[in-house]
Short mmCIF file of C-alpha atoms and ligand atoms in Angstrom, two decimals:
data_model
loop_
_atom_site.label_atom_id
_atom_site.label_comp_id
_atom_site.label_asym_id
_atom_site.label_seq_id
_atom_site.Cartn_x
_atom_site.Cartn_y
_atom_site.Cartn_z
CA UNK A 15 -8.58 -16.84 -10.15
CA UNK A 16 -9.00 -18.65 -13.12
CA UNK A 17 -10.11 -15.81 -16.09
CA UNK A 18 -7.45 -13.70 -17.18
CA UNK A 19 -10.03 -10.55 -17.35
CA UNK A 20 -11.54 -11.60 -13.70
CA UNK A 21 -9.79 -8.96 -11.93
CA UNK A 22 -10.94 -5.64 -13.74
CA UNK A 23 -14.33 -7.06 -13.51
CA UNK A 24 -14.04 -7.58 -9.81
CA UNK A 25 -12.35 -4.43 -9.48
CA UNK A 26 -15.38 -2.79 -11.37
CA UNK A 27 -17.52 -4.48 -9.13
CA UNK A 28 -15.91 -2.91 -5.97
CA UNK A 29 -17.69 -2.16 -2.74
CA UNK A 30 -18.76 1.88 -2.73
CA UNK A 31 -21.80 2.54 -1.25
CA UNK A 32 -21.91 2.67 2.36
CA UNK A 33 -25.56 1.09 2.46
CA UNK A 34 -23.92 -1.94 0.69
CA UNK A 35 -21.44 -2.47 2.52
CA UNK A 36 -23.87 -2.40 6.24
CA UNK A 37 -26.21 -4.87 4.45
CA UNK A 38 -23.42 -7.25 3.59
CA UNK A 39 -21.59 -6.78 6.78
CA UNK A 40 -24.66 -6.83 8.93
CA UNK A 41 -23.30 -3.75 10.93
CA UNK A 42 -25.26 -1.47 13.65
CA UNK A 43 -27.57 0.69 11.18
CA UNK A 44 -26.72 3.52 14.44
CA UNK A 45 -23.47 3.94 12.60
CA UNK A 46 -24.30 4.44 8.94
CA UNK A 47 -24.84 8.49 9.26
CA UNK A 48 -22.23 8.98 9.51
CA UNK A 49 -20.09 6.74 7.22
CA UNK A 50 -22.03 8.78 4.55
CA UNK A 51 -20.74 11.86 5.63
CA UNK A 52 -16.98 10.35 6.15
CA UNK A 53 -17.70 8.67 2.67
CA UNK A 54 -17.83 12.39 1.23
CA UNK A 55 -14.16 13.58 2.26
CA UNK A 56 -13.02 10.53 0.94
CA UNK A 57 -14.74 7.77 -1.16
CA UNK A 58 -15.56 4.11 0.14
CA UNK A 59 -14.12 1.34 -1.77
CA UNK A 60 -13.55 -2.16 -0.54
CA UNK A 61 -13.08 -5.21 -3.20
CA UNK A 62 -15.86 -8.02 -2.21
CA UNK A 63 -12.94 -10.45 -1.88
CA UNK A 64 -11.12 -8.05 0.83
CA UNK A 65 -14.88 -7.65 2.22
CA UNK A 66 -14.81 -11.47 2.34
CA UNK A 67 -12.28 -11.70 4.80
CA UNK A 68 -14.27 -9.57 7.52
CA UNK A 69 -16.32 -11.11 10.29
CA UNK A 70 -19.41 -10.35 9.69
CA UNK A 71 -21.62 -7.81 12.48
CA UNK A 72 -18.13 -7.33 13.98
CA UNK A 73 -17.82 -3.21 13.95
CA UNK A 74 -13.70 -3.71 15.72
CA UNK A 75 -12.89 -6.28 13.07
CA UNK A 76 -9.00 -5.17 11.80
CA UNK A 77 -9.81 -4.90 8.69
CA UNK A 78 -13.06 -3.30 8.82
CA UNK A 79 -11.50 -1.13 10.87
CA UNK A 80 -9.23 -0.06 7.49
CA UNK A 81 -12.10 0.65 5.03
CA UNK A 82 -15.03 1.72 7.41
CA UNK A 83 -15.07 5.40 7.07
CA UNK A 84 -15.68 7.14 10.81
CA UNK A 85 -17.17 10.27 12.30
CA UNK A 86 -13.76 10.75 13.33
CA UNK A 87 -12.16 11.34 10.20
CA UNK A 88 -14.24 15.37 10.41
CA UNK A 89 -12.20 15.65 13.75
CA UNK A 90 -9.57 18.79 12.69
CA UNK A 91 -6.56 17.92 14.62
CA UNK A 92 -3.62 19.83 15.07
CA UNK A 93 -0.20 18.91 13.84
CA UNK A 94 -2.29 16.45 11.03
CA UNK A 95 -2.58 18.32 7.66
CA UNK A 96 -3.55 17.48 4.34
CA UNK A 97 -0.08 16.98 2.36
CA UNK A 98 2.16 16.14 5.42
CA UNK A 99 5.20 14.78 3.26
CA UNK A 100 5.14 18.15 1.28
CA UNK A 101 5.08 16.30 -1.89
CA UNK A 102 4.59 19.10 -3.52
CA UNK A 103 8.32 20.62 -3.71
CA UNK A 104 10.22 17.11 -4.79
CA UNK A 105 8.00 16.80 -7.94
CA UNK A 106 10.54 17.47 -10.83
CA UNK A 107 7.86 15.98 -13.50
CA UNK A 108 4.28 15.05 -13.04
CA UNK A 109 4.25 11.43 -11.68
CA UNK A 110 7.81 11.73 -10.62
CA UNK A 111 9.59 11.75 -7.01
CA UNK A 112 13.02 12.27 -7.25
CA UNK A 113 13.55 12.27 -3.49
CA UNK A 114 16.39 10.15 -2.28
CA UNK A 115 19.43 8.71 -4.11
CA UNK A 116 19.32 5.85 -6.05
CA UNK A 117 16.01 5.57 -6.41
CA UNK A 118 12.83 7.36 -8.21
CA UNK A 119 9.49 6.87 -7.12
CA UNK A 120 7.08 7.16 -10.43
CA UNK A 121 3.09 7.49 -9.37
CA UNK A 122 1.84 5.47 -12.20
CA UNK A 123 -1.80 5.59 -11.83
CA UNK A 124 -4.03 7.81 -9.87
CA UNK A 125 -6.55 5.46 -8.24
CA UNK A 126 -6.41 2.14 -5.63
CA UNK A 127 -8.30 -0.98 -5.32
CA UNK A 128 -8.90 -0.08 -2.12
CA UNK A 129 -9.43 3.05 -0.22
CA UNK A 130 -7.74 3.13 3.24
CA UNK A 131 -9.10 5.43 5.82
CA UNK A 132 -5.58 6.15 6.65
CA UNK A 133 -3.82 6.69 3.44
CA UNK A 134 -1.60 9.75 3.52
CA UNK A 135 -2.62 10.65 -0.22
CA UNK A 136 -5.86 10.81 1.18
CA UNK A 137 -6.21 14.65 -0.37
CA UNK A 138 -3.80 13.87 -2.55
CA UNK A 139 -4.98 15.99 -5.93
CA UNK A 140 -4.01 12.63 -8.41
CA UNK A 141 -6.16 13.78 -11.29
CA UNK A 142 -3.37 16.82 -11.72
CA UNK A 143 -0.70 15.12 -10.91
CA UNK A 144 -1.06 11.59 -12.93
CA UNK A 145 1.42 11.69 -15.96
CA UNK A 146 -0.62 9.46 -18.01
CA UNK A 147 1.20 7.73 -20.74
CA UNK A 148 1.40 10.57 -22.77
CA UNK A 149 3.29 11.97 -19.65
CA UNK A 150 6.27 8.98 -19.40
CA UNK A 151 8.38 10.20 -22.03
CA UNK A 152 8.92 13.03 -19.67
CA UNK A 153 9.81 11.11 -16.60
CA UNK A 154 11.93 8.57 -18.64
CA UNK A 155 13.95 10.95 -19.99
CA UNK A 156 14.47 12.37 -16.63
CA UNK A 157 15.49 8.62 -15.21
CA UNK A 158 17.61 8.39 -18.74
CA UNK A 159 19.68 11.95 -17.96
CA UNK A 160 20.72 10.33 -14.66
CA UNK A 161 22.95 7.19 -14.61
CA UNK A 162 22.59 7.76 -10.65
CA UNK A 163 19.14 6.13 -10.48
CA UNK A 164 19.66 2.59 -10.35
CA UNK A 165 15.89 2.09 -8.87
CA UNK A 166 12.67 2.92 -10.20
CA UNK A 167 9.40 2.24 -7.63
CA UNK A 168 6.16 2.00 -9.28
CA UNK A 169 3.84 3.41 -6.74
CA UNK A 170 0.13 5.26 -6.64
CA UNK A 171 -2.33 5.41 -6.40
CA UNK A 172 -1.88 1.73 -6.94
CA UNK A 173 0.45 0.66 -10.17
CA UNK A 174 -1.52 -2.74 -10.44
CA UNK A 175 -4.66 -1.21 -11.74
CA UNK A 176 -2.77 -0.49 -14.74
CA UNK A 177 -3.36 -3.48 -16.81
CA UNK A 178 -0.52 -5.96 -18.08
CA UNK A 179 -0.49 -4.01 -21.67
CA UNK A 180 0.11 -1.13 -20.05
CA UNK A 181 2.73 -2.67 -17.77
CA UNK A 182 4.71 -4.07 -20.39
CA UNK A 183 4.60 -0.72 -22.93
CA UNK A 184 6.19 1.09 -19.58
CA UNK A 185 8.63 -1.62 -19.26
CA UNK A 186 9.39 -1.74 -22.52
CA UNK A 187 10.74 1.65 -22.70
CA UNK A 188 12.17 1.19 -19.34
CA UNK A 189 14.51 -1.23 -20.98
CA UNK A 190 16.30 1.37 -23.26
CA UNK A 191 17.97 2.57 -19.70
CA UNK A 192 21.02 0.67 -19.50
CA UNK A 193 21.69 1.72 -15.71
CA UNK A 194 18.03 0.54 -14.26
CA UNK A 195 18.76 -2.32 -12.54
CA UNK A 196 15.80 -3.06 -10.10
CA UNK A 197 11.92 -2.06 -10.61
CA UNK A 198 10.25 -1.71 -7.51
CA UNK A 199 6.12 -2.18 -7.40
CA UNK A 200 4.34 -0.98 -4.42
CA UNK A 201 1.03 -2.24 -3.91
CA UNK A 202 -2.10 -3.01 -2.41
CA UNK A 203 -3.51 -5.04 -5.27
CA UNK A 204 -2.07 -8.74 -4.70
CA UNK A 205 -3.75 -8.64 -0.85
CA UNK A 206 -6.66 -6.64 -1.57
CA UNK A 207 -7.76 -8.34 -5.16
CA UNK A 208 -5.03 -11.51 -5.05
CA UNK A 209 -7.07 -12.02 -8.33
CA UNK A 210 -4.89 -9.58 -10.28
CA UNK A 211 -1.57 -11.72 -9.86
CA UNK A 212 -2.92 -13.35 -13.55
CA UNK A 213 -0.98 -15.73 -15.15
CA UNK A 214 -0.42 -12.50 -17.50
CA UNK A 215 0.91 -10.61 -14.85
CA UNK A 216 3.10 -13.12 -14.53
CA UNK A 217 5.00 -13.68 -17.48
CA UNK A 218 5.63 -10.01 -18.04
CA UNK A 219 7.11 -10.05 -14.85
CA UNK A 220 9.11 -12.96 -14.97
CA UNK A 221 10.43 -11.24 -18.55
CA UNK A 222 11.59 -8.24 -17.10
CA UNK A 223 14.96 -7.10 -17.88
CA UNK A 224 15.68 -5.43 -14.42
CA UNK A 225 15.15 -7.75 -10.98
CA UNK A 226 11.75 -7.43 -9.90
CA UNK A 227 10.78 -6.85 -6.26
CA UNK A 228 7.22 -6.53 -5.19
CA UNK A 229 6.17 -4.81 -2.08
CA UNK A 230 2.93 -5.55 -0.33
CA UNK A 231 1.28 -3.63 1.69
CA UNK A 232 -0.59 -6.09 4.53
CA UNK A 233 -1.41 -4.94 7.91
CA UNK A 234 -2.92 -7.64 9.85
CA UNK A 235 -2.40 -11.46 8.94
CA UNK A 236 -6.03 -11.62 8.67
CA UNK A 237 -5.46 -10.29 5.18
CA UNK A 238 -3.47 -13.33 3.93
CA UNK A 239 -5.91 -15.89 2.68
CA UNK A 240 -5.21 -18.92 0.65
CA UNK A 241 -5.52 -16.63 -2.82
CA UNK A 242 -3.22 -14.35 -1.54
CA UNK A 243 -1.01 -17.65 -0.10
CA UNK A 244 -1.77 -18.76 -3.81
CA UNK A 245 -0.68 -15.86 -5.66
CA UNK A 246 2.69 -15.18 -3.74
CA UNK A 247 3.23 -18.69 -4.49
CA UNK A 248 3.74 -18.16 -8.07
CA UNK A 249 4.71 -14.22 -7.92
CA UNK A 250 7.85 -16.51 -5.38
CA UNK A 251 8.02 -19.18 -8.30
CA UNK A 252 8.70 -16.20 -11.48
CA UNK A 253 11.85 -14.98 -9.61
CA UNK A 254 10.05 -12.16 -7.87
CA UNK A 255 11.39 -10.67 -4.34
CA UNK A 256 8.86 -10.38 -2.24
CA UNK A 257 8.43 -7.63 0.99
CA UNK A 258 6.07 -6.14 2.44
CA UNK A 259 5.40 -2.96 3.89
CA UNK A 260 2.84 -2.19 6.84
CA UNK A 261 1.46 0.93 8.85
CA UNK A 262 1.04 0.81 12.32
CA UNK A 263 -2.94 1.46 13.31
CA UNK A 264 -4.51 2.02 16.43
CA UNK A 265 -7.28 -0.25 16.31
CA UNK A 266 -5.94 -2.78 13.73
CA UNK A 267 -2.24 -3.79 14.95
CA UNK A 268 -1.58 -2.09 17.49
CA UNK A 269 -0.62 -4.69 19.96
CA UNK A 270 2.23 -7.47 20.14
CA UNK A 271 0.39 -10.75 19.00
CA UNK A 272 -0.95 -8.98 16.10
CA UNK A 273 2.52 -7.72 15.01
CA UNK A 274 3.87 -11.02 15.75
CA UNK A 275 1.43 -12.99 13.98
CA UNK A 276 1.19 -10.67 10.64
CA UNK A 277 5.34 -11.13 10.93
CA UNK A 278 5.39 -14.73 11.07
CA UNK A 279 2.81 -15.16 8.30
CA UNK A 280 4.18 -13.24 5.91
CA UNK A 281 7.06 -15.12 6.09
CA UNK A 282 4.71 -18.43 6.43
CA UNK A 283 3.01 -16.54 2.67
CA UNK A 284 6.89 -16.14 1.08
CA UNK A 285 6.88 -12.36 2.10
CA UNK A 286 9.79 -10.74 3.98
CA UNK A 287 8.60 -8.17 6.29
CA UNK A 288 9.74 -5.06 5.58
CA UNK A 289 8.81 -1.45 6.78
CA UNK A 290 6.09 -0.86 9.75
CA UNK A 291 5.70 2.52 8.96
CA UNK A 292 4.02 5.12 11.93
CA UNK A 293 1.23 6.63 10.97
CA UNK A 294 1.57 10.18 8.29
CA UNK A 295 -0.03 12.81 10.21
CA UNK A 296 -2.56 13.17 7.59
CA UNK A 297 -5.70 15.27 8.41
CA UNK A 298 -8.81 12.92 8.46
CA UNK A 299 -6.45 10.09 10.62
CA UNK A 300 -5.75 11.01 13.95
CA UNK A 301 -8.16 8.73 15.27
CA UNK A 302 -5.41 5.77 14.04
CA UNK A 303 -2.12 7.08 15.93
CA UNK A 304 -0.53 6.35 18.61
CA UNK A 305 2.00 7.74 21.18
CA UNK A 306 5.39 7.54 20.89
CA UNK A 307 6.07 5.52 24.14
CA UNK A 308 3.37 2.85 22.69
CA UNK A 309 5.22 2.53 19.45
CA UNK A 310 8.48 2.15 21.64
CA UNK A 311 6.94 -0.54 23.74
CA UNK A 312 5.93 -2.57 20.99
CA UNK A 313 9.16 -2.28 19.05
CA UNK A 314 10.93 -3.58 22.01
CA UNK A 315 8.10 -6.74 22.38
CA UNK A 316 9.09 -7.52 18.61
CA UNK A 317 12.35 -7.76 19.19
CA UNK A 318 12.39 -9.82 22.16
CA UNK A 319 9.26 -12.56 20.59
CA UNK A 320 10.52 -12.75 16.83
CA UNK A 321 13.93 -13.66 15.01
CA UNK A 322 15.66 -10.56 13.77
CA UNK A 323 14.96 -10.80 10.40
CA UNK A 324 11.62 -10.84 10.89
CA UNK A 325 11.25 -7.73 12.81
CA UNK A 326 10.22 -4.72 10.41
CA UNK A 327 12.17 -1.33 10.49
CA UNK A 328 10.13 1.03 12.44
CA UNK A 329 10.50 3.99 10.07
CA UNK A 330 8.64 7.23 9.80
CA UNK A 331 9.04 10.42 7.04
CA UNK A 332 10.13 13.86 7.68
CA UNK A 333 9.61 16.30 4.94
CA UNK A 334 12.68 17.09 3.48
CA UNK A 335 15.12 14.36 5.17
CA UNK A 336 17.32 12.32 2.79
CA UNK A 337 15.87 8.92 4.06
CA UNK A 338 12.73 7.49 5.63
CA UNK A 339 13.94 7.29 8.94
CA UNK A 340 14.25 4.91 11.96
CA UNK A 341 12.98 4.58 15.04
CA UNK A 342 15.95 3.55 17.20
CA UNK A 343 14.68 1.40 20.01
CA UNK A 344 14.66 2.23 23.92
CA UNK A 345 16.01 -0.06 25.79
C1 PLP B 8 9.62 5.52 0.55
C2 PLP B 8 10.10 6.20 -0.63
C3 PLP B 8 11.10 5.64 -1.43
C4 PLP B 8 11.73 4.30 -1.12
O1 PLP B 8 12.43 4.32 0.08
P1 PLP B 8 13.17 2.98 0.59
O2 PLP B 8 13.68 3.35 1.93
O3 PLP B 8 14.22 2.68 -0.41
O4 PLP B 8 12.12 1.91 0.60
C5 PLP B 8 11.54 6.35 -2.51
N1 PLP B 8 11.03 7.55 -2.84
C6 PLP B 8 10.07 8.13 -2.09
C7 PLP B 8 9.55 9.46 -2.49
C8 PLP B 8 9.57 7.46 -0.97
O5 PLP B 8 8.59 8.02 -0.26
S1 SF4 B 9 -3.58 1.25 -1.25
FE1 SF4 B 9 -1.96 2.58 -0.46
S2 SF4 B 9 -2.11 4.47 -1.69
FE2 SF4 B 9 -4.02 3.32 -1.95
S3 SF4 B 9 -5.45 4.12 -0.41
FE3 SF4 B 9 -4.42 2.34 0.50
S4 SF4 B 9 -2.66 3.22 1.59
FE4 SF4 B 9 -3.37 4.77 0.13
#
């Protein structure tokens, strides 16, 4: 964590080839078939330091279970489809969702630093729809022409491959709009590559003129290591609001002492849990979900084990509803 350029180097240096990743991870060779073929729909790519924090021969490990791609993930399912948010219609500008009030979420880059089996921009067509710089103008002016958007969320792809030049020439121009408040950041990047928390990164974002809240996205506590403990350390010490987001995964977190435990050390890490969202029925991860009565079961173990605030909001997306929206629990 100590060079300032370490992170696009490790990023670079990535995980992709399936064959790698067996021979580092020591997994059955029965199973690497067909990881190529899963590999095709949708590209492997693990940072080494992620791949660090998996046992090693361990083919259930939670956060192999994340990256590995599966047989599975050819299954055609019904009711799981390839744009299941219907993205599509609330796109005013390339890069832009204008879809509830307040708030505007901008998809600033068109890659990740890491590839989850589960994403629900898995067939998401990026390339087409990734503004570029030449493309903010566009989508400022939008945010400019209306003093309802208080909010802007930086969100992906991942925003925090964009490097801290390019982070500060967005901001910079962000700053011209008086009634921006708060920008949001929604990534992957500070648990997946904790490297790219730089001491760079941090003084832009301690310089910002709106109040800057980062949201994680960690799954199973297994992901918090002492670089990530490191990094939120000093992302906590610049000011920065810290939450996290999660997505519920059979085979990763889907039982109480996992939710528990990734709850209690976020909050050990600085991070407030957030949203444990249900899985986007997004073709290619059916194989992750879980019925309803499940989801219900563990909501209610949650509340009973943890203190309130450190119970996520069970929340889900409906295409076309004016809100993410909650999963009331059954008593
Ligand atoms: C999730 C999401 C937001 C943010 O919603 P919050 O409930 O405020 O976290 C904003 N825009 C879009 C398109 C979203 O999917
Ligand atoms: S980091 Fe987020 S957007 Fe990127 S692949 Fe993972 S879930 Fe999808």
């Amino acid at each position: 964590m100590n060079s300032e350029k370490g992170w696009e180097k490790a990023l670079q240096e990535a995980v992709t080839s399936p064959e790698e990743l067996w021979y580092l991870l020591e997994l059955d060779p029965n199973l690497l078939p067909a990881a190529k073929s899963a590999a095709k729909l949708f590209p492997l790519k693990v940072p080494r330091s992620f791949l660090a924090r998996i046992k090693k021969g361990d083919a259930l490990d939670p956060l192999l279970r994340q990256i590995l791609p599966l047989d599975a993930e050819h299954a055609v399912v019904s009711g799981y489809t390839r744009d299941p948010l219907e993205e599509a219609s609330v796109n005013p500008i390339p890069g832009l969702l204008h879809k509830y009030q307040g708030r505007v979420l901008f998809t600033f880059v068109g890659s990740c630093g890491i590839n989850c089996r589960y994403c629900f921009r898995r067939h998401f067509p990026y390339a087409e729809n990734n503004p570029g710089t030449q493309g903010w103008d566009k989508a400022l002016a939008y945010i400019a022409n209306d003093s309802s958007i208080h909010e802007v969320i930086l969100s992906g792809g991942d925003p925090l491959i964009a490097n801290d030049k390019t982070l500060a020439v967005f901001s910079e121009k962000l700053n011209a709009i008086p009634h921006v408040k708060r920008l949001r950041i929604h990534s992957r990047m500070p648990i997946a590559l904790p490297e790219r928390i730089s001491s760079e990164f941090i003084t832009w974002i301690s310089q910002l003129k709106q109040k800057p809240i980062l949201v994680t996205h960690c799954n199973h506590a297994q992901e918090i290591n002492s670089d990530v403990k490191e990094a939120m350390q000093r992302l906590t010490k610049a000011g920065v609001v810290l939450l996290n987001q999660a997505v519920l995964l059979k085979g990763v977190n889907d039982n109480a002492d996992a939710l528990v435990n990734l709850s209690e050390s976020l909050f050990d890490a600085g991070i407030q849990p957030y949203y444990l969202h249900l899985l986007d029925k997004v073709e290619g991860a059916a194989h992750f979900d879980l019925p309803l009565t499940q989801v219900q079961k563990l909501q209610s173990e949650m509340n009973q084990r943890l203190s309130g605030f450190l119970v996520p909001k069970f929340a889900y997306e409906v295409a076309g509803a004016a809100s993410k929206q909650a999963l009331i629990m059954q008593m």
